[in-house]
Coordinates of C-alpha atoms and ligand atoms in Angstrom, one line a residue:
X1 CA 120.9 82.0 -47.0
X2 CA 119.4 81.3 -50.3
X3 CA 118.5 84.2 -52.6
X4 CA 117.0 83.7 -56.3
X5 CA 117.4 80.2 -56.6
X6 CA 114.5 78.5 -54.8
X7 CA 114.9 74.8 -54.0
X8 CA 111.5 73.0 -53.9
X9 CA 111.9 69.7 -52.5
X10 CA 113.9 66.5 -54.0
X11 CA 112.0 65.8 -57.3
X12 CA 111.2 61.8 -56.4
X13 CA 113.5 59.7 -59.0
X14 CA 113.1 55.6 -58.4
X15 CA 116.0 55.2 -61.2
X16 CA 118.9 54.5 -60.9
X17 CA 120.6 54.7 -65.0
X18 CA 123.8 55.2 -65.2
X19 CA 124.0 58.8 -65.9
X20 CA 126.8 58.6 -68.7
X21 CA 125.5 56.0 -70.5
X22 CA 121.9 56.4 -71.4
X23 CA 122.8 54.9 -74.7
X24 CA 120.4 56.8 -76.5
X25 CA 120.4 58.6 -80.3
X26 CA 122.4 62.0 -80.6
X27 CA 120.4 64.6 -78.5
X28 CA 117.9 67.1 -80.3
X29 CA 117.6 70.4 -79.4
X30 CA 117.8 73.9 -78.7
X31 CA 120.3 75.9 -77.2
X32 CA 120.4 79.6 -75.9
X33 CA 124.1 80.2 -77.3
X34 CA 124.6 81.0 -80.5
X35 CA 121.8 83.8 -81.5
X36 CA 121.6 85.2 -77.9
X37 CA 125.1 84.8 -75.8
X38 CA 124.9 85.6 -72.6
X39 CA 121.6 88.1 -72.9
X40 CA 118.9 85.8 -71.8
X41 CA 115.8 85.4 -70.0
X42 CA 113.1 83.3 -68.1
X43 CA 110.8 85.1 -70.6
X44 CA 113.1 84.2 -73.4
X45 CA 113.9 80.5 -72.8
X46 CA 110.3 79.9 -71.9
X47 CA 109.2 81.4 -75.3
X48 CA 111.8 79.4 -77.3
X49 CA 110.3 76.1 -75.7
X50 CA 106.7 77.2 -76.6
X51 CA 107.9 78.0 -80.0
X52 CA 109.6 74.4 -80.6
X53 CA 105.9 73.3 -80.2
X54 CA 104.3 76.1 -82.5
X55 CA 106.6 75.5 -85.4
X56 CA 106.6 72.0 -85.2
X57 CA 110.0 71.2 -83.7
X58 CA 108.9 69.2 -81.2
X59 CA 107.0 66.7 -83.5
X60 CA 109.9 66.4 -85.8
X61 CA 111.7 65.0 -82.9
X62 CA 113.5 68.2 -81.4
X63 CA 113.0 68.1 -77.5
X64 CA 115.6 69.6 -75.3
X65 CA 115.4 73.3 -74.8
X66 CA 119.1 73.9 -72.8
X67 CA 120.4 76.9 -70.7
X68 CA 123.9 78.1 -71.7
X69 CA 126.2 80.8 -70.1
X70 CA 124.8 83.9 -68.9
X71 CA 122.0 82.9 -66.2
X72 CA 124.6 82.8 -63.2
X73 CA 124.4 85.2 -60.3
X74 CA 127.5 84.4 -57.7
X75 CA 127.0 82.1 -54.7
X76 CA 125.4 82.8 -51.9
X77 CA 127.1 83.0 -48.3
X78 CA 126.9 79.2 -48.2
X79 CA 128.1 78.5 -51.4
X80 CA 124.7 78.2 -53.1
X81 CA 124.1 79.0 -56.8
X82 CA 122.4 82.0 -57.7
X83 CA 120.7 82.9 -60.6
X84 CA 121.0 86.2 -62.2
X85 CA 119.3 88.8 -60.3
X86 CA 117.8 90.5 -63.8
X87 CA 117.4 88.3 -66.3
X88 CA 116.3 85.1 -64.3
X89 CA 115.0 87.2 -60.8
X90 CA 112.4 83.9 -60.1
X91 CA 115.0 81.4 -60.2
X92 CA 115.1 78.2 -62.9
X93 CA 112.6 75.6 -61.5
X94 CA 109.9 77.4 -63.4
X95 CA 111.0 77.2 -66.6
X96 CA 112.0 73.5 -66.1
X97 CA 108.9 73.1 -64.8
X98 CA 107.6 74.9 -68.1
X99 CA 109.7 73.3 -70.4
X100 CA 108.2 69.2 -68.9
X101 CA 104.9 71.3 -68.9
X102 CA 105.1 71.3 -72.7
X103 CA 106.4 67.4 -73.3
X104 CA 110.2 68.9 -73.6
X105 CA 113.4 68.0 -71.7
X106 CA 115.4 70.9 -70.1
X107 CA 119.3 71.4 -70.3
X108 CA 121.7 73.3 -67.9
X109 CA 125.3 74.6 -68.5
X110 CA 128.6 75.0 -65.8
X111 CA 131.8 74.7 -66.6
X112 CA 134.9 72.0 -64.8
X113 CA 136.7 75.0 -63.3
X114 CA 135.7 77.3 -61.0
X115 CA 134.7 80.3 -63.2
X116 CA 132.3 80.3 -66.6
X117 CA 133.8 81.4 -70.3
X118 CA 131.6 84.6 -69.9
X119 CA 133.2 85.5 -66.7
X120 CA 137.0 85.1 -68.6
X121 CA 136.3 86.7 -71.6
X122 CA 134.8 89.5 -70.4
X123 CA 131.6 89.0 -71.7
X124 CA 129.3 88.7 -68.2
X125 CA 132.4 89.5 -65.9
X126 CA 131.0 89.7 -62.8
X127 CA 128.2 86.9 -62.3
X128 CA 130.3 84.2 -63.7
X129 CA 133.3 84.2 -61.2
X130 CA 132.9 81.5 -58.4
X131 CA 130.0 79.7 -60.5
X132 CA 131.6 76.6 -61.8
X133 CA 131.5 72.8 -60.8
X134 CA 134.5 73.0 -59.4
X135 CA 134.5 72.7 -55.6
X136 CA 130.5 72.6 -55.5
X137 CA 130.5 70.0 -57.5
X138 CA 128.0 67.1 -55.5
X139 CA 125.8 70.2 -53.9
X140 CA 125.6 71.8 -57.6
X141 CA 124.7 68.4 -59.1
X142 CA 121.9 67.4 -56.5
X143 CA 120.5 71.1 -57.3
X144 CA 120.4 71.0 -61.0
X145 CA 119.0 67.0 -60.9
X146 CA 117.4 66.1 -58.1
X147 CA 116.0 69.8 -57.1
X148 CA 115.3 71.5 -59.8
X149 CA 115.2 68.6 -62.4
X150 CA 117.6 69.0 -65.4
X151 CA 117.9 66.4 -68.1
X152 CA 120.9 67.5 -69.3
X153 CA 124.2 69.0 -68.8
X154 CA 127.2 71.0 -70.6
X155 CA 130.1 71.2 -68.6
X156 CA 132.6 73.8 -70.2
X157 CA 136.4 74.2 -69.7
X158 CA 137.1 78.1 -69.4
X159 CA 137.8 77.7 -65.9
X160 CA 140.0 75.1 -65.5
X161 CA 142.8 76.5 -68.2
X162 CA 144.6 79.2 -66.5
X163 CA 145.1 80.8 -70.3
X164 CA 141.6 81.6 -69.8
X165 CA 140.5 81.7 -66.1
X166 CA 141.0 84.6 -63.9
X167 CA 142.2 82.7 -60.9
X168 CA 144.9 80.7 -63.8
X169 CA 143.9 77.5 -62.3
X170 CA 145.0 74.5 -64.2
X171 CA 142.8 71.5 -63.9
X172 CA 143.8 68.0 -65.1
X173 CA 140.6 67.6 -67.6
X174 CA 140.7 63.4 -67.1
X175 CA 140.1 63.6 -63.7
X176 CA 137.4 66.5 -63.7
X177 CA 135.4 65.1 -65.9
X178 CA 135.7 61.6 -64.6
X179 CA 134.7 63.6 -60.9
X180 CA 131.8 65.5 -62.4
X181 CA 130.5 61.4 -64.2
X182 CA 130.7 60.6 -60.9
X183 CA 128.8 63.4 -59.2
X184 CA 126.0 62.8 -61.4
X185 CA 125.7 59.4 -61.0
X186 CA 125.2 60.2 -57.6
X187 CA 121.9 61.9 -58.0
X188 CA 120.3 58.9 -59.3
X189 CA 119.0 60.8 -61.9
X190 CA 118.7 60.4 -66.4
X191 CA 121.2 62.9 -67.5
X192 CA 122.8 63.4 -71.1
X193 CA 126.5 64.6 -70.5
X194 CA 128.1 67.0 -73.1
X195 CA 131.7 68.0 -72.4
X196 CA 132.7 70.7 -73.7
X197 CA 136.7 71.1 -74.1
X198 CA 137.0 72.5 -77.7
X199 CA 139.1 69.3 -78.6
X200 CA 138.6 65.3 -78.5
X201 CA 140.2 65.0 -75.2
X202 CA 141.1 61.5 -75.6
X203 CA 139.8 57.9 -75.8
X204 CA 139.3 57.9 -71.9
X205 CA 135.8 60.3 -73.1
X206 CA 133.7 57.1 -74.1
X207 CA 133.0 55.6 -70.5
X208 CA 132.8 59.5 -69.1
X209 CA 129.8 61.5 -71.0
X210 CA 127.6 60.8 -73.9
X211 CA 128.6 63.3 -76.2
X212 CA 131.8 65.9 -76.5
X213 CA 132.7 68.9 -78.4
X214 CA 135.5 68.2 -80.7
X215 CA 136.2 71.7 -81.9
X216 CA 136.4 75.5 -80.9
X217 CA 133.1 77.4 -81.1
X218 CA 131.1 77.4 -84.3
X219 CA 130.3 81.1 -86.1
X220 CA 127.8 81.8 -88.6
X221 CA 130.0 81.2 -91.1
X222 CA 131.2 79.1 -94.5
X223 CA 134.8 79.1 -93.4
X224 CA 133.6 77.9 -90.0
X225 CA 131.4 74.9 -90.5
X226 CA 134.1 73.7 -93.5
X227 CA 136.9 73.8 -90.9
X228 CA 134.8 71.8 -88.2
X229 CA 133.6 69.4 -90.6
X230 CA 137.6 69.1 -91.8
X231 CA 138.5 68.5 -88.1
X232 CA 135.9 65.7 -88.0
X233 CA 136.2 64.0 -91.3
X234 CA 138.5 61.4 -89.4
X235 CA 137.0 60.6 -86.0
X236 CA 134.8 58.2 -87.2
X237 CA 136.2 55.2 -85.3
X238 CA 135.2 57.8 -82.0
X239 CA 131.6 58.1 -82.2
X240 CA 129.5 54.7 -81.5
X241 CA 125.7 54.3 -80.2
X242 CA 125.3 56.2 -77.8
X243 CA 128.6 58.1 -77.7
X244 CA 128.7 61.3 -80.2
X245 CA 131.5 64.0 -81.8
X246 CA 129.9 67.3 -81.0
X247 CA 130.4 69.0 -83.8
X248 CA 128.8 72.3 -82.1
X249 CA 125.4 73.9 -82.2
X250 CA 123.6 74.7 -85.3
X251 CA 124.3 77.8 -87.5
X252 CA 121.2 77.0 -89.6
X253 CA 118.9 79.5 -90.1
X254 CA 120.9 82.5 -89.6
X255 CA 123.2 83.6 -92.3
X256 CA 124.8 81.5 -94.2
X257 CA 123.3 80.8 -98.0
X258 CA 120.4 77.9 -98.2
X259 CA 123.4 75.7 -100.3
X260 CA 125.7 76.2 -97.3
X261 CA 123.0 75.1 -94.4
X262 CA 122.1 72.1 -96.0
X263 CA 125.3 71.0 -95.8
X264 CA 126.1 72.0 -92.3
X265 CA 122.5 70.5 -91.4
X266 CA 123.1 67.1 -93.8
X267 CA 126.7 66.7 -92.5
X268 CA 125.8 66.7 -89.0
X269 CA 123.3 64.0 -90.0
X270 CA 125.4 61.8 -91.4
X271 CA 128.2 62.2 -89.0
X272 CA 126.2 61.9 -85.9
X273 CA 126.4 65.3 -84.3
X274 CA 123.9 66.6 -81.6
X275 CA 121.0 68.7 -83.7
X276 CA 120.8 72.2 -81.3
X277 CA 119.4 74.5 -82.8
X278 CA 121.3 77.5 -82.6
X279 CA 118.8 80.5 -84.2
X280 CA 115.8 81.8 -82.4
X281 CA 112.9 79.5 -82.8
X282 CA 110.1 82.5 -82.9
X283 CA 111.7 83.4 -86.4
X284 CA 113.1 80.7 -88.8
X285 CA 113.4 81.6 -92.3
X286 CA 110.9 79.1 -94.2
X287 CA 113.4 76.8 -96.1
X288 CA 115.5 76.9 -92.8
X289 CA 112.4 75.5 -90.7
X290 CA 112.2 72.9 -93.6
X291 CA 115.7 72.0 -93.3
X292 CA 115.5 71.2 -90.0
X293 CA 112.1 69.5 -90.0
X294 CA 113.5 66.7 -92.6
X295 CA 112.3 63.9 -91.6
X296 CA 114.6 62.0 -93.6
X297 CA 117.6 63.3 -92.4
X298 CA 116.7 62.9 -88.9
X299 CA 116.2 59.6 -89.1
X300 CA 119.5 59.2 -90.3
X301 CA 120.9 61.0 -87.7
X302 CA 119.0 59.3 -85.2
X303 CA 119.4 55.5 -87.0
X304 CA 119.6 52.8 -84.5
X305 CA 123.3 51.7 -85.7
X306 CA 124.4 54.7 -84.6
X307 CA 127.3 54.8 -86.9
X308 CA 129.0 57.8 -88.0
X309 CA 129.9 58.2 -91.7
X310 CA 133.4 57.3 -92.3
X311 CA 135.5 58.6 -95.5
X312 CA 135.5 56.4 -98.4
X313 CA 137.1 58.2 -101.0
X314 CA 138.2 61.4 -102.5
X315 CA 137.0 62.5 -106.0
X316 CA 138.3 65.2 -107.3
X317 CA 137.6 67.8 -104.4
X318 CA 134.6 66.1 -102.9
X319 CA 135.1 63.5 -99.9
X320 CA 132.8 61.2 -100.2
X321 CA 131.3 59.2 -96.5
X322 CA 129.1 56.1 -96.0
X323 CA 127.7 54.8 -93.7
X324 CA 125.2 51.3 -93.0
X325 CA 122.1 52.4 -92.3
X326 CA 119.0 50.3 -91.1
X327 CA 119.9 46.7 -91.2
X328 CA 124.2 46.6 -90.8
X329 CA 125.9 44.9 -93.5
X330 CA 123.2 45.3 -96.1
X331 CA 122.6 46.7 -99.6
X332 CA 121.2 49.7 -97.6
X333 CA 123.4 52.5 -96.7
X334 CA 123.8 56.3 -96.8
X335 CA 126.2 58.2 -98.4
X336 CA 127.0 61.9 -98.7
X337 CA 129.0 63.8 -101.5
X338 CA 130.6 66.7 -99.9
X339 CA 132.3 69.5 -101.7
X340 CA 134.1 72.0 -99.3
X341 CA 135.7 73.8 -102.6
X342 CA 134.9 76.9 -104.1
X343 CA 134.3 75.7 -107.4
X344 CA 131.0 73.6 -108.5
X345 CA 131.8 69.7 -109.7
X346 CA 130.6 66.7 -111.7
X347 CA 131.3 63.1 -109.6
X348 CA 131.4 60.2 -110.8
X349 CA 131.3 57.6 -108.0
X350 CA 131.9 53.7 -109.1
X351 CA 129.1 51.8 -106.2
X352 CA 132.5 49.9 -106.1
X353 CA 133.8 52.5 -104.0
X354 CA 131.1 52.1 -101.3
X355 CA 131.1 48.3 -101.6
X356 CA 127.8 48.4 -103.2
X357 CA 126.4 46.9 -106.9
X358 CA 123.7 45.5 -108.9
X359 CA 120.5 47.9 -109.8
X360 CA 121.0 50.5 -106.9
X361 CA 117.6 52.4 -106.5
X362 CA 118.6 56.0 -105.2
X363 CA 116.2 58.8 -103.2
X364 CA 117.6 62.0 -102.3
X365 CA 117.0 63.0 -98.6
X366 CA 117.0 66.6 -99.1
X367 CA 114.3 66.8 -101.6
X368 CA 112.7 63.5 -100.7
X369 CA 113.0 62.0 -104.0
X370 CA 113.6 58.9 -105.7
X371 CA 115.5 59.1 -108.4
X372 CA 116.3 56.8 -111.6
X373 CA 117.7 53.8 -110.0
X374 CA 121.7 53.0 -110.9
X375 CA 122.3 50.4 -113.2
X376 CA 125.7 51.0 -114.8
X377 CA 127.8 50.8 -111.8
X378 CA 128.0 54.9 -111.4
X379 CA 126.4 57.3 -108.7
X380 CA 126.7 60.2 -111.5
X381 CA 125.8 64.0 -109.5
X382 CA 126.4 67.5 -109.4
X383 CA 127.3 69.4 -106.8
X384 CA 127.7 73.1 -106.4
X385 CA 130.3 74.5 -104.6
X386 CA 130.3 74.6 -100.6
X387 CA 127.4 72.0 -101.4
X388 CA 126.7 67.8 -100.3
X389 CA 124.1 65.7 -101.9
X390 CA 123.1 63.3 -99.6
X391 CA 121.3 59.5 -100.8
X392 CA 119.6 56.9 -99.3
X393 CA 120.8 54.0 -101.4
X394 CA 119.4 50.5 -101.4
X395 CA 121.9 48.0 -103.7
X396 CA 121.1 44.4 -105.3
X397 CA 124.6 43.1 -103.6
X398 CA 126.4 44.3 -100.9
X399 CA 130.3 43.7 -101.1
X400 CA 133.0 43.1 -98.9
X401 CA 134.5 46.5 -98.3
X402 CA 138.1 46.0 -99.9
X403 CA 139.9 49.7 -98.7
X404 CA 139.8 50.7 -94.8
X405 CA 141.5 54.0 -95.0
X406 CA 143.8 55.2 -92.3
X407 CA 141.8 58.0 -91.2
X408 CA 138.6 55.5 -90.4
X409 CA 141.0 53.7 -87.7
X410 CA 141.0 54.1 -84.2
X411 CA 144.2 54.9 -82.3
X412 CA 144.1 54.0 -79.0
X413 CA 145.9 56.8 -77.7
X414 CA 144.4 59.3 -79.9
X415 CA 144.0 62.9 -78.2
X416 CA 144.0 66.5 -79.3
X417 CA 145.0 68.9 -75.7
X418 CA 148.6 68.1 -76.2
X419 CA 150.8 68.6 -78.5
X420 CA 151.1 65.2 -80.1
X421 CA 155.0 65.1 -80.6
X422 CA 155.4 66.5 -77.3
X423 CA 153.2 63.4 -76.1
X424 CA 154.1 61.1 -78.7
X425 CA 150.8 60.1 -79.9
X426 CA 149.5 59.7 -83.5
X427 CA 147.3 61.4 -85.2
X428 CA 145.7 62.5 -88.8
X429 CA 146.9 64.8 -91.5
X430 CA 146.1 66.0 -94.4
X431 CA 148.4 65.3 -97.4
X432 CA 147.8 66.0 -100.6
X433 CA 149.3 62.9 -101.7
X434 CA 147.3 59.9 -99.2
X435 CA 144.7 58.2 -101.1
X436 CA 141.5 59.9 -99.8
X437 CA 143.7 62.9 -98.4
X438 CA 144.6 62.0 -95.3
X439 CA 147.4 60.0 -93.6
X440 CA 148.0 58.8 -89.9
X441 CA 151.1 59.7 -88.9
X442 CA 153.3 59.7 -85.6
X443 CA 152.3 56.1 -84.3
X444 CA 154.5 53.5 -82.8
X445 CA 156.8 53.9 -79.6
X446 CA 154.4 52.8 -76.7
X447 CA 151.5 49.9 -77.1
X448 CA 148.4 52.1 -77.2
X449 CA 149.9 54.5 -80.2
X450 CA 148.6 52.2 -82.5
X451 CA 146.2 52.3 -85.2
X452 CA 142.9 49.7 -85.2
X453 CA 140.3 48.9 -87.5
X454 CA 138.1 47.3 -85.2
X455 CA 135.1 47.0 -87.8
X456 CA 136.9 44.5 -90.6
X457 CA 133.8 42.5 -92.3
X458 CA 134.0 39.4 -93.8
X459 CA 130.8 37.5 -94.6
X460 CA 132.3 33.5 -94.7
X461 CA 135.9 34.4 -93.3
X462 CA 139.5 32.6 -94.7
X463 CA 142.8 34.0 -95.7
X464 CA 142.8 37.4 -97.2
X465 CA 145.9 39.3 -98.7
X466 CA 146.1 42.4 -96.0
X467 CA 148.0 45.4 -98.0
X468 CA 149.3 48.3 -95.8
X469 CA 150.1 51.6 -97.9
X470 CA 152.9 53.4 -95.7
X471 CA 155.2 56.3 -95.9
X472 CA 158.7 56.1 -94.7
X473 CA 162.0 57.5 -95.3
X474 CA 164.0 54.8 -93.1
X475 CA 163.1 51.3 -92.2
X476 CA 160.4 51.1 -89.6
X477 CA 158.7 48.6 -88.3
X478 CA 155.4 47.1 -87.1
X479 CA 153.8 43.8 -85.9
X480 CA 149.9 43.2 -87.9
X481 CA 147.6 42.1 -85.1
X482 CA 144.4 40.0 -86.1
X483 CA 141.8 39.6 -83.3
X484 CA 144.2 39.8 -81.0
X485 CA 146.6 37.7 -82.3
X486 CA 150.2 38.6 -83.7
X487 CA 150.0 37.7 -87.9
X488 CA 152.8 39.5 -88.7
X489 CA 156.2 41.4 -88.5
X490 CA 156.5 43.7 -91.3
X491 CA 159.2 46.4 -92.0
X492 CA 158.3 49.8 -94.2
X493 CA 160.3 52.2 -96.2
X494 CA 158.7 54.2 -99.1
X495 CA 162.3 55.8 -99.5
X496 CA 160.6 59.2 -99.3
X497 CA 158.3 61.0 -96.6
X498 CA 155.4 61.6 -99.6
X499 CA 155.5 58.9 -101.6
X500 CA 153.2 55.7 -100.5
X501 CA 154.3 51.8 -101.0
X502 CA 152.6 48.8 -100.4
X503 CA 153.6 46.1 -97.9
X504 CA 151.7 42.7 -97.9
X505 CA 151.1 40.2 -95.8
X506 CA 148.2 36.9 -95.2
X507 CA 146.2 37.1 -93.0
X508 CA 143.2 34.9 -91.4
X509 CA 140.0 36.5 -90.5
X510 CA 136.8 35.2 -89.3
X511 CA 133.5 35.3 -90.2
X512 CA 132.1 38.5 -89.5
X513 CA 133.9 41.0 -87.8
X514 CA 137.6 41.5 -86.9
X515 CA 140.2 43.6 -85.8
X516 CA 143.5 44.1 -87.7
X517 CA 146.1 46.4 -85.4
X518 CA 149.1 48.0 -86.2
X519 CA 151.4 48.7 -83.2
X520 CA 155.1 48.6 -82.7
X521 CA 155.6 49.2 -78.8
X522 CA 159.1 50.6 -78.5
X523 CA 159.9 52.4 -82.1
X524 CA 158.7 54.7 -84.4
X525 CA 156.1 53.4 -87.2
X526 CA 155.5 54.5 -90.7
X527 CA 153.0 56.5 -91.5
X528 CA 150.1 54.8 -92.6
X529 CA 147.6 55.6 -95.9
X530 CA 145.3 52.8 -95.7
X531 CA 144.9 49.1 -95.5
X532 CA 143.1 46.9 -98.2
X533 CA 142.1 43.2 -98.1
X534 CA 141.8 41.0 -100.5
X535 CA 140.1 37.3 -100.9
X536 CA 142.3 34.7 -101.5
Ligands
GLA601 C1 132.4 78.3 -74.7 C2 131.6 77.2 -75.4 C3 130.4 77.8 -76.1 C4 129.6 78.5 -75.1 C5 130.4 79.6 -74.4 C6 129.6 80.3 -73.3 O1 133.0 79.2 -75.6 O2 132.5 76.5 -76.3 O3 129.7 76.8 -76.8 O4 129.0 77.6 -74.2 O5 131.5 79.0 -73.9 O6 130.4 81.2 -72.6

């Protein structure tokens, strides 16, 4: 017996895309979440998607208007989903209906477990219990897609930890995930797959969903945004076209001070987070709804190399990330200036750093304007504390990038559930002492607890001096991979946990790009800074 949740026929779907991989530019959007928690509405979500047209969201690229917790009503008898018998009484497939009506794409939330976060915090106890994926999983999926024709999923977690579900169930995340890919690959149907486990779960993410929360839940807040932005500063190598860090739904427009959303807003540009808007569409504050509308920004967001800014330095307090933009390898790129401090400051920022020189013409993205073009070698700024100035530079010369700093390589082991000394898998810290702040540490002992830069450039090739800065108290070693091949067998020992030495060795790269790796299978490895190459 069905209740609430009508199903009207198989919605007719000739494709057959791989539902994890649409390959496509971080999603833009809307989502229910942060402004209205679990109190929502057909009336509500339907007047969110109508204003996303009025205030012109949807021609600034915005187009997914997505359901979070709060519209589930219990199963039925047969295991059916129900919808809320007093906020959504009519069922969903009207406002997805609605929301295609108006040129938008509509987005649906569950969770891997068997119960939602509402249910186990308390929040919506009662219609969450019994509503997750898990054990409905192919009949949920086949209603969401092929009946009632979703375009997008979040699948939460609260259900599968038993700190946090009622029934203490504790579900292996790798395998429910990989299931619930599965599942929707089964309907045939186009569907962008967020996971949502509060963490990047592991490298075994990239061939499951498109995009992943790498953090706890955003607040409106400073302290919040700066402490997700701190815990994504180093997962460059993890994001690639088509495959995004989540750095949560927008805060913008809510409460935080117009200085503070332009950086939450720029940095998830740069870095390549999903845009969801997070406040209530019918109400933006003016520079808010200008904020999100710029054009600029969103095109660097949604640029087709897809790559996420990487750290390139530290000055002073300010990190400073780059990224190619537009045409890879070119005198093009973005970079942003970020100040998480307190205090205001003055940066000076040699084009050296970001492998850039000649006359460098310079526009500012958040104001949209061009500013007197570089010719002394320095990117010269201000920026006020808890603020990022973010530029669209376009350089005379490119130059080979010399530093690759530890925290822009890709461990192939890298995860955050576990306790990484438990485990025995590396991972990034900050240390006062690295060169742009932050050291990988805890590598070596098995082959995949290694550290890769898979993105080395050089334009002709030939032998380049490779230096490795490292940390050790003892003697450790590690063999330097180069495309695959072993260059090197090198031993570290800095005499001292926080002081950093270099160790050197030649190495042969090709023309365009490489991959150095640092592994040592069966022992410990020092703790790496960064790597820098040099011409010979
Ligand atoms: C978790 C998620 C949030 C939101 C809530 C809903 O906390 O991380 O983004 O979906 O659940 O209950």
């Amino acid at each position: 017996m069905k209740k609430n949740l009508l199903t009207i026929g198989l919605i007719a779907s000739a494709s057959l895309a791989n539902a994890q991989n649409l390959n496509q530019p971080p999603v833009m959007g809307w989502s229910s979440w942060n402004t209205f928690d679990v109190h929502i509405s057909e009336e509500l979500i339907n007047g969110q998607a109508d204003a996303m047209v009025a205030q012109g969201l949807k021609d600034a690229g915005y187009n997914y208007i997505n359901i979070d917790d709060g519209y589930f009503g219990l199963r039925d008898d047969e295991g059916n989903l129900m919808t809320h018998p007093f906020r959504f009484p009519n069922g969903l497939r009207g406002i997805v209906d609605h929301v295609h009506s108006l040129g938008l794409k509509a987005g649906i939330y569950s969770d891997a477990g068997s119960n939602t976060c509402g249910s186990g915090q308390g929040t919506d106890d009662k219609w969450g219990m019994g509503v997750g994926l898990f054990g409905h999983e192919k009949m949920d999926c086949e209603f969401f897609f092929n009946d009632l024709g979703f375009d997008f999923i979040k699948v939460d977690f609260c259900g599968g930890q038993a700190l946090l579900d009622r029934a203490k169930t504790d579900l292996d995340e790798r395998q429910r995930y990989t299931s619930i890919s599965n599942s929707l690959k089964a309907t045939g149907k186009e569907v962008s797959f967020n996971v949502c486990r509060w963490a990047y779960p592991g490298t075994w993410i990239h061939d499951v969903a498109d995009s992943w929360r790498t953090t706890g839940d955003i607040w409106c807040d400073w302290t919040s945004v700066r402490d997700i932005l701190a815990e994504n500063l180093y997962l460059s190598a993890y994001s690639s076209y088509g495959h995004y860090n989540d750095m949560d739904m927008l805060e913008v427009g809510r409460n935080m001070s117009e200085i503070e959303d332009r950086t939450h807003f720029g940095m998830w540009c740069i870095m390549n987070s999903p845009l969801l808007i997070g406040c209530d569409m019918r109400t933006i504050p003016a520079p808010a709804l200008e904020l999100m509308k710029n054009k600029e920004l969103i095109a660097l967001n949604q640029d087709r190399l897809g790559e996420q800014a990487y750290v390139a330095a530290k000055i002073g307090d300010c990190f400073v990330l780059v990224r190619d933009i537009e045409q890879a390898q070119s005198g093009i790129r973005a970079v942003a200036i970020y100040n998480p401090s307190d205090d205001a400051a003055h940066v000076i920022l040699p084009l050296e750093t970001i492998d850039l020189a000649g006359k460098t013409a310079i526009r500012d993205l958040f104001d949209h304007k061009d500013l007197k073009a570089i010719t002394n070698g320095n990117l010269v700024c201000d920026v006020p504390a808890h603020g990022t100035m973010i530029y669209r530079l376009e350089a005379e010369k490119r130059l080979e990038r010399k530093v690759y700093e530890a925290e822009t390589a890709f461990i192939s082991d890298y995860q955050e559930l576990e306790n990484p000394y438990a485990r025995f898998s590396g991972f990034y810290e900050y240390k006062p002492f690295a060169s742009s702040g932050i050291l990988a540490v805890n590598l070596g002992r098995t082959e995949e607890n290694d550290l890769c830069w898979k993105r080395i450039y050089s334009k002709e090739g030939g032998e380049y001096t490779a230096i490795i800065y490292l940390s050790s108290k003892e003697d450790r070693n590690f063999t330097v991979e180069v495309n695959g091949k072993k260059a090197a067998r090198l031993t570290g020992n800095s005499s001292a946990w926080d002081r950093i030495v270099p160790v050197e060795t030649k190495v042969i790269l090709k023309p365009g790009l490489n991959e150095i790796r640092l592994y040592n299978a069966g022992e410990r490895m020092p703790n790496i800074d960064k790597l820098e190459i040099i011409k010979l």
